[in-house]
mmCIF file of C-alpha atoms in Angstrom:
data_model
loop_
_atom_site.group_PDB
_atom_site.id
_atom_site.type_symbol
_atom_site.label_atom_id
_atom_site.label_comp_id
_atom_site.label_asym_id
_atom_site.label_seq_id
_atom_site.Cartn_x
_atom_site.Cartn_y
_atom_site.Cartn_z
ATOM 1 C CA ASP B 2 -16.186 -55.964 6.621
ATOM 2 C CA TRP B 3 -19.105 -58.127 6.242
ATOM 3 C CA ARG B 4 -20.849 -54.807 4.362
ATOM 4 C CA ARG B 5 -18.122 -54.673 1.838
ATOM 5 C CA ILE B 6 -18.012 -58.614 1.118
ATOM 6 C CA ALA B 7 -22.237 -58.417 1.069
ATOM 7 C CA ALA B 8 -21.715 -55.327 -1.753
ATOM 8 C CA THR B 9 -19.065 -57.474 -3.791
ATOM 9 C CA SER B 10 -21.170 -60.342 -3.737
ATOM 10 C CA ALA B 11 -24.300 -58.468 -4.987
ATOM 11 C CA ALA B 12 -22.228 -56.900 -8.026
ATOM 12 C CA SER B 13 -20.706 -60.321 -8.886
ATOM 13 C CA ALA B 14 -24.105 -61.873 -9.158
ATOM 14 C CA THR B 15 -25.471 -59.228 -11.640
ATOM 15 C CA ARG B 16 -22.434 -58.945 -13.936
ATOM 16 C CA PRO B 17 -21.519 -61.385 -16.664
ATOM 17 C CA LYS B 18 -18.049 -62.757 -16.047
ATOM 18 C CA MET B 19 -14.870 -61.562 -17.554
ATOM 19 C CA SER B 20 -12.261 -63.508 -19.402
ATOM 20 C CA GLY B 21 -9.178 -63.048 -20.125
ATOM 21 C CA THR B 22 -5.542 -62.566 -18.848
ATOM 22 C CA ARG B 23 -5.283 -61.147 -15.466
ATOM 23 C CA HIS B 24 -3.844 -57.536 -15.269
ATOM 24 C CA ALA B 25 -4.471 -54.558 -13.146
ATOM 25 C CA GLU B 26 -6.081 -51.780 -14.288
ATOM 26 C CA VAL B 27 -6.035 -48.314 -12.570
ATOM 27 C CA MET B 28 -9.026 -46.120 -12.964
ATOM 28 C CA GLU B 29 -9.487 -42.648 -11.048
ATOM 29 C CA GLU B 30 -13.112 -42.244 -9.621
ATOM 30 C CA GLY B 31 -13.863 -39.186 -7.530
ATOM 31 C CA GLY B 32 -10.066 -38.636 -7.079
ATOM 32 C CA PHE B 33 -9.323 -42.069 -5.445
ATOM 33 C CA THR B 34 -7.229 -44.724 -7.269
ATOM 34 C CA ILE B 35 -8.676 -48.379 -7.859
ATOM 35 C CA ILE B 36 -7.141 -50.916 -8.692
ATOM 36 C CA SER B 37 -9.119 -54.352 -10.146
ATOM 37 C CA GLY B 38 -8.101 -57.892 -11.174
ATOM 38 C CA ARG B 39 -9.946 -59.041 -14.300
ATOM 39 C CA GLY B 40 -10.826 -62.668 -14.691
ATOM 40 C CA SER B 41 -10.455 -63.237 -10.731
ATOM 41 C CA ARG B 42 -13.647 -65.113 -8.790
ATOM 42 C CA ARG B 43 -14.206 -61.943 -6.457
ATOM 43 C CA ARG B 44 -15.375 -58.975 -8.164
ATOM 44 C CA PRO B 45 -14.514 -55.411 -6.682
ATOM 45 C CA ALA B 46 -17.206 -53.437 -5.502
ATOM 46 C CA PRO B 47 -18.727 -51.018 -8.043
ATOM 47 C CA PRO B 48 -16.608 -47.589 -8.166
ATOM 48 C CA LYS B 49 -18.617 -45.506 -6.170
ATOM 49 C CA ARG B 50 -18.667 -47.763 -3.423
ATOM 50 C CA VAL B 51 -14.874 -48.105 -3.079
ATOM 51 C CA ALA B 52 -15.049 -44.516 -3.196
ATOM 52 C CA MET B 53 -17.109 -44.264 -0.316
ATOM 53 C CA HIS B 54 -14.898 -46.682 1.649
ATOM 54 C CA ALA B 55 -11.919 -44.515 0.961
ATOM 55 C CA ALA B 56 -13.427 -41.654 2.147
ATOM 56 C CA ALA B 57 -14.285 -43.318 5.566
ATOM 57 C CA ALA B 58 -10.584 -44.313 5.738
ATOM 58 C CA PRO B 59 -8.771 -41.649 4.004
ATOM 59 C CA SER B 60 -5.792 -42.854 1.705
ATOM 60 C CA GLU B 61 -2.345 -42.361 1.626
ATOM 61 C CA PRO B 62 -2.717 -39.821 -0.952
ATOM 62 C CA LEU B 63 -5.057 -38.128 1.370
ATOM 63 C CA ARG B 64 -2.939 -38.399 4.374
ATOM 64 C CA ARG B 65 0.037 -36.568 2.542
ATOM 65 C CA ASP B 66 -2.379 -33.819 1.767
ATOM 66 C CA ALA B 67 -3.258 -33.432 5.193
ATOM 67 C CA ALA B 68 0.181 -33.329 6.313
ATOM 68 C CA GLY B 69 0.598 -30.783 3.468
ATOM 69 C CA ARG B 70 -1.669 -28.524 5.022
ATOM 70 C CA VAL B 71 -0.103 -28.853 8.571
ATOM 71 C CA ALA B 72 3.266 -28.021 7.048
ATOM 72 C CA GLY B 73 1.662 -24.991 5.155
ATOM 73 C CA LEU B 74 0.268 -23.613 8.252
ATOM 74 C CA MET B 75 3.088 -24.103 10.257
ATOM 75 C CA SER B 76 5.348 -22.256 7.338
ATOM 76 C CA LEU B 77 3.034 -19.545 7.222
ATOM 77 C CA GLY B 78 2.742 -19.140 10.958
ATOM 78 C CA VAL B 79 6.713 -18.764 10.748
ATOM 79 C CA ARG B 80 6.513 -15.987 8.281
ATOM 80 C CA VAL B 81 3.877 -14.020 9.873
ATOM 81 C CA ASP B 82 5.602 -14.377 13.503
ATOM 82 C CA ALA B 83 8.693 -12.881 11.624
ATOM 83 C CA ALA B 84 6.470 -9.685 10.564
ATOM 84 C CA VAL B 85 5.157 -9.225 13.810
ATOM 85 C CA ASP B 86 8.466 -9.079 15.549
ATOM 86 C CA GLU B 87 9.817 -6.865 12.636
ATOM 87 C CA LEU B 88 7.184 -4.521 13.150
ATOM 88 C CA ARG B 89 6.769 -4.610 17.003
ATOM 89 C CA ALA B 90 10.011 -2.581 17.554
ATOM 90 C CA SER B 91 9.629 -0.328 14.302
ATOM 91 C CA ALA B 92 8.750 3.487 14.214
ATOM 92 C CA LEU B 93 5.459 2.989 12.369
ATOM 93 C CA ALA B 94 4.751 0.856 15.555
ATOM 94 C CA ARG B 95 5.849 3.374 17.929
ATOM 95 C CA ARG B 96 3.841 6.128 15.836
ATOM 96 C CA LEU B 97 0.571 4.118 16.472
ATOM 97 C CA ARG B 98 1.082 3.134 19.817
ATOM 98 C CA ALA B 99 1.815 7.136 20.611
ATOM 99 C CA VAL B 100 -1.999 7.994 18.897
ATOM 100 C CA LEU B 101 -3.435 5.231 20.428
ATOM 101 C CA ARG B 102 -2.594 6.283 24.155
ATOM 102 C CA GLY B 103 -3.549 10.109 22.990
ATOM 103 C CA LEU B 104 -6.747 8.645 22.478
ATOM 104 C CA ALA B 105 -7.449 6.734 25.367
ATOM 105 C CA HIS B 106 -6.243 9.879 27.593
ATOM 106 C CA PRO B 107 -9.210 10.648 29.831
ATOM 107 C CA ALA B 108 -9.285 13.981 28.625
ATOM 108 C CA CYS B 109 -10.692 12.398 25.516
ATOM 109 C CA GLU B 110 -13.687 10.581 27.082
ATOM 110 C CA ARG B 111 -13.459 7.920 24.884
ATOM 111 C CA PRO B 112 -14.396 4.443 25.844
ATOM 112 C CA PRO B 113 -11.425 1.831 25.521
ATOM 113 C CA VAL B 114 -11.201 -0.365 22.262
ATOM 114 C CA GLU B 115 -13.143 -3.450 22.966
ATOM 115 C CA ALA B 116 -13.447 -5.229 19.164
ATOM 116 C CA ILE B 117 -10.948 -5.178 16.440
ATOM 117 C CA ILE B 118 -12.544 -5.736 12.972
ATOM 118 C CA CYS B 119 -10.246 -6.273 9.962
ATOM 119 C CA LEU B 120 -11.394 -5.819 6.721
ATOM 120 C CA GLY B 121 -9.808 -6.375 3.052
ATOM 121 C CA LEU B 122 -6.360 -7.452 4.756
ATOM 122 C CA GLY B 123 -5.765 -9.692 1.271
ATOM 123 C CA SER B 124 -3.621 -12.748 0.078
ATOM 124 C CA PHE B 125 -1.451 -12.677 3.161
ATOM 125 C CA GLY B 126 -0.327 -16.156 2.311
ATOM 126 C CA THR B 127 1.210 -15.440 -0.894
ATOM 127 C CA ALA B 128 1.695 -11.700 -0.738
ATOM 128 C CA THR B 129 4.389 -9.918 1.476
ATOM 129 C CA ALA B 130 2.518 -6.604 1.985
ATOM 130 C CA PRO B 131 -0.741 -8.157 3.497
ATOM 131 C CA ARG B 132 1.302 -10.607 5.366
ATOM 132 C CA TYR B 133 2.560 -7.575 7.197
ATOM 133 C CA GLN B 134 -0.829 -6.004 7.402
ATOM 134 C CA VAL B 135 -2.007 -9.353 9.370
ATOM 135 C CA ALA B 136 1.137 -8.982 11.635
ATOM 136 C CA LEU B 137 -0.177 -5.495 12.505
ATOM 137 C CA ALA B 138 -3.260 -7.003 12.934
ATOM 138 C CA LEU B 139 -2.069 -9.363 15.398
ATOM 139 C CA LEU B 140 0.128 -6.304 17.396
ATOM 140 C CA LEU B 141 -3.225 -4.353 17.874
ATOM 141 C CA ARG B 142 -4.861 -6.931 19.267
ATOM 142 C CA GLU B 143 -2.138 -7.612 21.539
ATOM 143 C CA GLU B 144 -1.794 -4.177 22.779
ATOM 144 C CA LEU B 145 -5.453 -3.265 22.676
ATOM 145 C CA LEU B 146 -7.360 -6.300 23.888
ATOM 146 C CA GLY B 147 -4.446 -7.462 25.848
ATOM 147 C CA GLU B 148 -4.314 -10.870 24.382
ATOM 148 C CA ALA B 149 -0.686 -11.798 22.782
ATOM 149 C CA ASP B 150 -1.390 -15.409 20.941
ATOM 150 C CA GLY B 151 -5.020 -16.833 22.286
ATOM 151 C CA ARG B 152 -6.174 -19.456 20.104
ATOM 152 C CA ALA B 153 -9.576 -20.340 19.792
ATOM 153 C CA GLU B 154 -10.941 -23.220 17.925
ATOM 154 C CA HIS B 155 -14.335 -22.262 18.816
ATOM 155 C CA CYS B 156 -14.537 -18.887 16.629
ATOM 156 C CA THR B 157 -16.318 -20.563 13.662
ATOM 157 C CA GLY B 158 -17.028 -16.826 12.221
ATOM 158 C CA GLY B 159 -19.957 -15.282 10.864
ATOM 159 C CA ASP B 160 -21.009 -12.541 13.329
ATOM 160 C CA GLU B 161 -18.553 -10.002 15.015
ATOM 161 C CA ALA B 162 -20.119 -10.474 18.428
ATOM 162 C CA GLU B 163 -18.863 -13.820 18.783
ATOM 163 C CA THR B 164 -15.306 -12.458 19.175
ATOM 164 C CA PRO B 165 -13.730 -9.465 19.942
ATOM 165 C CA PHE B 166 -11.262 -9.944 17.111
ATOM 166 C CA CYS B 167 -12.370 -10.950 13.493
ATOM 167 C CA ALA B 168 -11.982 -10.645 9.871
ATOM 168 C CA PHE B 169 -13.349 -10.791 6.376
ATOM 169 C CA ASP B 170 -11.957 -10.833 3.150
ATOM 170 C CA PRO B 171 -13.631 -12.579 0.384
ATOM 171 C CA CYS B 172 -10.187 -13.571 -1.308
ATOM 172 C CA PHE B 173 -8.901 -15.474 1.971
ATOM 173 C CA ASP B 174 -8.240 -19.091 1.328
ATOM 174 C CA GLU B 175 -8.412 -22.346 3.552
ATOM 175 C CA LEU B 176 -5.068 -22.031 4.722
ATOM 176 C CA GLU B 177 -5.592 -18.213 5.588
ATOM 177 C CA ILE B 178 -8.885 -18.932 7.348
ATOM 178 C CA ALA B 179 -7.122 -21.787 9.409
ATOM 179 C CA PHE B 180 -4.374 -19.744 10.561
ATOM 180 C CA LEU B 181 -6.145 -16.458 11.397
ATOM 181 C CA ARG B 182 -8.901 -19.071 13.669
ATOM 182 C CA SER B 183 -5.659 -20.711 14.879
ATOM 183 C CA ARG B 184 -4.750 -17.248 16.367
ATOM 184 C CA GLY B 185 -8.150 -16.421 17.741
ATOM 185 C CA CYS B 186 -9.444 -14.611 15.167
ATOM 186 C CA ALA B 187 -13.057 -15.234 13.823
ATOM 187 C CA VAL B 188 -13.405 -15.404 9.800
ATOM 188 C CA LEU B 189 -16.792 -13.735 9.258
ATOM 189 C CA THR B 190 -18.979 -15.891 6.657
ATOM 190 C CA ARG B 191 -21.186 -13.141 5.440
ATOM 191 C CA ASN B 192 -19.842 -10.360 3.182
ATOM 192 C CA SER B 193 -21.492 -6.964 4.789
ATOM 193 C CA GLU B 194 -19.614 -5.029 2.480
ATOM 194 C CA GLY B 195 -18.348 -2.764 5.549
ATOM 195 C CA ARG B 196 -21.498 -2.347 7.319
ATOM 196 C CA HIS B 197 -20.518 -3.193 10.547
ATOM 197 C CA SER B 198 -21.695 -1.591 13.625
ATOM 198 C CA SER B 199 -20.065 0.333 16.385
ATOM 199 C CA PRO B 200 -19.815 0.577 19.321
ATOM 200 C CA ALA B 201 -18.848 -3.020 20.472
ATOM 201 C CA PRO B 202 -21.545 -5.045 22.639
ATOM 202 C CA GLY B 203 -20.056 -4.058 25.918
ATOM 203 C CA GLY B 204 -20.064 -0.200 25.009
ATOM 204 C CA GLY B 205 -16.856 0.001 24.091
ATOM 205 C CA SER B 206 -15.206 1.522 20.835
ATOM 206 C CA VAL B 207 -14.343 -0.433 17.533
ATOM 207 C CA LEU B 208 -11.152 -0.230 16.049
ATOM 208 C CA PHE B 209 -11.892 -0.881 12.080
ATOM 209 C CA PHE B 210 -8.393 -1.762 10.240
ATOM 210 C CA MET B 211 -9.248 -1.350 6.669
ATOM 211 C CA PRO B 212 -5.571 -1.029 4.811
ATOM 212 C CA HIS B 213 -5.964 0.041 1.172
ATOM 213 C CA CYS B 214 -9.780 -0.354 0.918
ATOM 214 C CA GLY B 215 -12.098 1.201 -1.695
ATOM 215 C CA ARG B 216 -13.978 3.950 -1.268
ATOM 216 C CA ALA B 217 -17.339 2.533 -1.099
ATOM 217 C CA LEU B 218 -16.110 0.148 1.682
ATOM 218 C CA TYR B 219 -15.495 3.291 4.009
ATOM 219 C CA SER B 220 -18.690 5.039 2.833
ATOM 220 C CA ASN B 221 -20.417 1.922 3.629
ATOM 221 C CA LEU B 222 -19.005 1.746 7.404
ATOM 222 C CA VAL B 223 -19.800 5.324 7.827
ATOM 223 C CA GLN B 224 -23.399 5.296 6.795
ATOM 224 C CA HIS B 225 -23.806 2.353 8.833
ATOM 225 C CA ASN B 226 -23.249 4.277 11.985
ATOM 226 C CA TRP B 227 -24.724 7.380 10.666
ATOM 227 C CA ARG B 228 -25.446 8.625 14.469
ATOM 228 C CA PRO B 229 -23.202 10.564 16.811
ATOM 229 C CA ALA B 230 -22.495 7.906 19.430
ATOM 230 C CA SER B 231 -21.539 5.188 16.634
ATOM 231 C CA LEU B 232 -19.159 7.601 14.764
ATOM 232 C CA ALA B 233 -17.994 8.860 18.201
ATOM 233 C CA SER B 234 -16.626 5.437 19.040
ATOM 234 C CA MET B 235 -15.230 4.473 15.752
ATOM 235 C CA LEU B 236 -11.526 4.517 14.751
ATOM 236 C CA VAL B 237 -10.735 3.776 11.477
ATOM 237 C CA LEU B 238 -7.090 2.727 10.664
ATOM 238 C CA GLY B 239 -7.003 2.888 6.637
ATOM 239 C CA ASN B 240 -6.451 4.996 3.704
ATOM 240 C CA SER B 241 -5.988 8.769 4.489
ATOM 241 C CA PHE B 242 -9.114 10.121 4.518
ATOM 242 C CA ALA B 243 -7.428 13.637 3.941
ATOM 243 C CA ALA B 244 -5.652 12.339 0.719
ATOM 244 C CA LEU B 245 -9.373 11.344 -0.416
ATOM 245 C CA SER B 246 -10.978 14.871 0.235
ATOM 246 C CA GLY B 247 -8.355 16.109 -2.241
ATOM 247 C CA ASP B 248 -9.841 14.041 -5.068
ATOM 248 C CA PRO B 249 -11.643 16.161 -8.101
ATOM 249 C CA GLY B 250 -15.618 16.351 -7.089
ATOM 250 C CA ALA B 251 -15.309 15.645 -3.405
ATOM 251 C CA GLU B 252 -17.015 18.530 -2.225
ATOM 252 C CA ARG B 253 -19.742 17.699 -4.562
ATOM 253 C CA ALA B 254 -19.636 14.267 -3.334
ATOM 254 C CA ALA B 255 -20.515 15.358 0.243
ATOM 255 C CA ALA B 256 -24.343 15.347 -1.160
ATOM 256 C CA TRP B 257 -24.458 11.775 -1.734
ATOM 257 C CA SER B 258 -21.329 10.121 -0.223
ATOM 258 C CA PRO B 259 -21.329 9.566 3.807
ATOM 259 C CA LEU B 260 -17.561 9.218 3.303
ATOM 260 C CA PHE B 261 -17.325 12.879 1.785
ATOM 261 C CA ARG B 262 -19.755 14.151 4.080
ATOM 262 C CA ALA B 263 -18.070 12.797 7.199
ATOM 263 C CA LEU B 264 -14.581 14.002 6.076
ATOM 264 C CA PRO B 265 -14.535 17.404 7.766
ATOM 265 C CA LEU B 266 -15.555 15.832 11.262
ATOM 266 C CA ALA B 267 -12.382 13.215 11.179
ATOM 267 C CA SER B 268 -9.344 13.826 12.986
ATOM 268 C CA GLU B 269 -6.444 12.321 11.289
ATOM 269 C CA SER B 270 -3.185 10.636 12.424
ATOM 270 C CA PRO B 271 -0.692 9.804 9.736
ATOM 271 C CA ILE B 272 1.161 6.495 10.763
ATOM 272 C CA GLY B 273 2.433 5.250 7.516
ATOM 273 C CA VAL B 274 4.549 7.322 4.984
ATOM 274 C CA PRO B 275 3.072 9.062 1.997
ATOM 275 C CA ALA B 276 2.401 7.194 -1.326
ATOM 276 C CA GLY B 277 5.467 7.901 -3.906
ATOM 277 C CA SER B 278 7.876 8.705 -1.335
ATOM 278 C CA ALA B 279 11.343 7.259 -1.343
ATOM 279 C CA ALA B 280 10.314 4.423 0.846
ATOM 280 C CA THR B 281 7.793 3.337 -0.803
ATOM 281 C CA SER B 282 9.021 3.617 -4.389
ATOM 282 C CA ARG B 283 12.661 1.983 -3.403
ATOM 283 C CA GLY B 284 11.332 -0.168 -0.922
ATOM 284 C CA GLY B 285 12.963 0.561 1.938
ATOM 285 C CA GLY B 286 14.602 3.925 1.354
ATOM 286 C CA SER B 287 14.607 7.123 3.740
ATOM 287 C CA GLY B 288 15.319 5.036 6.579
ATOM 288 C CA GLU B 289 12.163 3.082 6.310
ATOM 289 C CA PRO B 290 11.860 -0.386 6.234
ATOM 290 C CA LEU B 291 10.840 -2.727 3.295
ATOM 291 C CA PHE B 292 7.154 -3.028 4.629
ATOM 292 C CA ALA B 293 6.691 0.764 4.258
ATOM 293 C CA ASN B 294 4.523 0.300 1.242
ATOM 294 C CA ALA B 295 2.456 -1.956 3.063
ATOM 295 C CA PHE B 296 1.107 1.109 4.933
ATOM 296 C CA ASN B 297 1.787 4.125 2.572
ATOM 297 C CA ASN B 298 -0.816 6.744 3.226
ATOM 298 C CA THR B 299 -2.093 4.843 6.179
ATOM 299 C CA SER B 300 -3.823 6.940 9.161
ATOM 300 C CA LEU B 301 -5.837 6.386 12.035
ATOM 301 C CA HIS B 302 -8.819 8.186 11.778
ATOM 302 C CA ALA B 303 -11.073 9.271 14.892
ATOM 303 C CA PHE B 304 -14.231 11.365 15.116
ATOM 304 C CA ASP B 305 -14.708 13.836 18.067
ATOM 305 C CA ASP B 306 -17.885 13.169 20.128
ATOM 306 C CA ASP B 307 -18.460 16.718 21.104
ATOM 307 C CA ALA B 308 -18.277 18.209 17.553
ATOM 308 C CA LEU B 309 -20.905 15.418 16.460
ATOM 309 C CA ARG B 310 -23.293 16.492 19.148
ATOM 310 C CA ALA B 311 -22.975 20.004 18.337
ATOM 311 C CA LEU B 312 -24.077 19.622 14.662
ATOM 312 C CA PRO B 313 -27.784 20.487 14.308
ATOM 313 C CA GLU B 314 -30.450 17.563 14.459
ATOM 314 C CA GLY B 315 -31.491 18.423 10.851
ATOM 315 C CA TRP B 316 -27.919 18.044 9.612
ATOM 316 C CA TRP B 317 -28.105 14.166 10.222
ATOM 317 C CA GLU B 318 -31.331 13.754 9.074
ATOM 318 C CA ARG B 319 -30.839 15.229 5.593
ATOM 319 C CA SER B 320 -30.791 12.393 2.955
ATOM 320 C CA PHE B 321 -28.331 11.566 0.557
ATOM 321 C CA GLU B 322 -28.754 11.817 -3.148
ATOM 322 C CA PRO B 323 -28.130 9.279 -5.658
ATOM 323 C CA PRO B 324 -24.993 9.149 -7.037
ATOM 324 C CA PRO B 325 -24.687 11.259 -10.400
ATOM 325 C CA ARG B 326 -23.092 9.013 -13.078
ATOM 326 C CA ASP B 327 -19.694 10.992 -13.198
ATOM 327 C CA GLY B 328 -19.853 10.525 -8.921
ATOM 328 C CA GLU B 329 -19.919 6.779 -9.552
ATOM 329 C CA ARG B 330 -16.089 6.581 -10.267
ATOM 330 C CA LEU B 331 -15.250 7.857 -6.637
ATOM 331 C CA MET B 332 -16.940 5.278 -4.900
ATOM 332 C CA SER B 333 -16.437 2.057 -7.393
ATOM 333 C CA LEU B 334 -12.968 1.252 -6.077
ATOM 334 C CA ASP B 335 -12.243 -2.020 -5.035
ATOM 335 C CA ILE B 336 -15.164 -3.221 -3.091
ATOM 336 C CA VAL B 337 -16.272 -7.066 -3.696
ATOM 337 C CA PRO B 338 -19.947 -6.651 -3.707
ATOM 338 C CA ALA B 339 -22.077 -9.368 -1.557
ATOM 339 C CA GLU B 340 -23.658 -12.146 -3.630
ATOM 340 C CA ALA B 341 -27.409 -11.846 -4.139
#
C-alpha cells in the first residue's frame, strides 16, 4: 500500500547504494522471514517495518501454527470426552453419585451445590491421570449444575463469581486454558493459594474439587472459611482427611493448622481406592479401571452444620499459633505460592 511504498522510499534515500550481483538473502527478524534483493532499485523496508506488516497480515507459518493449535484443541477434546464416557459408567462415578444424593437429602438441610471450583487439576493435556480428573470435573458439572457441555466464550477468568464452574492451576498451558474455556469453565487468573469463599454468591453450597493437592492448600481453604456457616456450605472432594490425621504430629498440629483442627468436624466418604492397593500399584487390578491411580485416597468431605454450631464461641475465636519448625513439614507439600 502507499504507506509501505513511502516507508521504502524514505529508507532508500538515507542508505548508500549497494553494488554487486543480485542474490537473495534470508534473515530472521522477530520470527519472520525477510527476503531482500541486493542491487535492486527498490530497497526493502527496514526489518522492523516488515515484521509489523507481517504481524498485521499473518504469514503462512503463523497460519500453520494456528491450524496446529486448532488441531491440538480438537485432539485434546476427543481424549477428554473419551475419559468422560469411561468415567460415566464406572463404579467410582456410581459411588460418588450415591454420596452426593445422600448429602442432598432434605434431612441434611444442606443447600444444593451452586458452584464448583477445581484446584490442582494438573497438566491434563500431556498426562493421563490429570485428564481423568478433568473428565470427572466435567461430569460433576453435568450432575450438579445440570450443564452437559455448555460452551461459554465469555468466561475470561479472574473471579470465581463470574461463573459457577471455574478452575485454577499455575501449570495450565495455553491449550489447556483454551479447552477449559471452550467447555464453559472460567480459568482463574489470580493465584489465591486456595483461599476461596463459601457459600456461593446465591447462598448455595460450593464443591471444591482438589485432587492430590498439598496440605497447605486445604489448610488455606479451611482457614479462609473459618465460620460455621461457611464450613457447613463446603464440600471438599480430594485427599482423604482421615489419612492426613494419621501423620506423625497431626494431633499437635491442631494448635497451628486450621486443617488439622477441623479434621474431627468433617465426615468422610471414600470415593477412590486406597493408595498402594493392587488397583493403583498394578494400574487396573482388583477389577478397578486404569484410571484408579488418578483418584487413589480420594474422599468427599462435608461439615455438619449442627455439630459446627454446637461448638462454643470461644472455640472459633481461639487463634492459631505460628507453626513450629518441625511442623512446617506437614504443610509444605505441593503448593505453588502466589507471586509477590
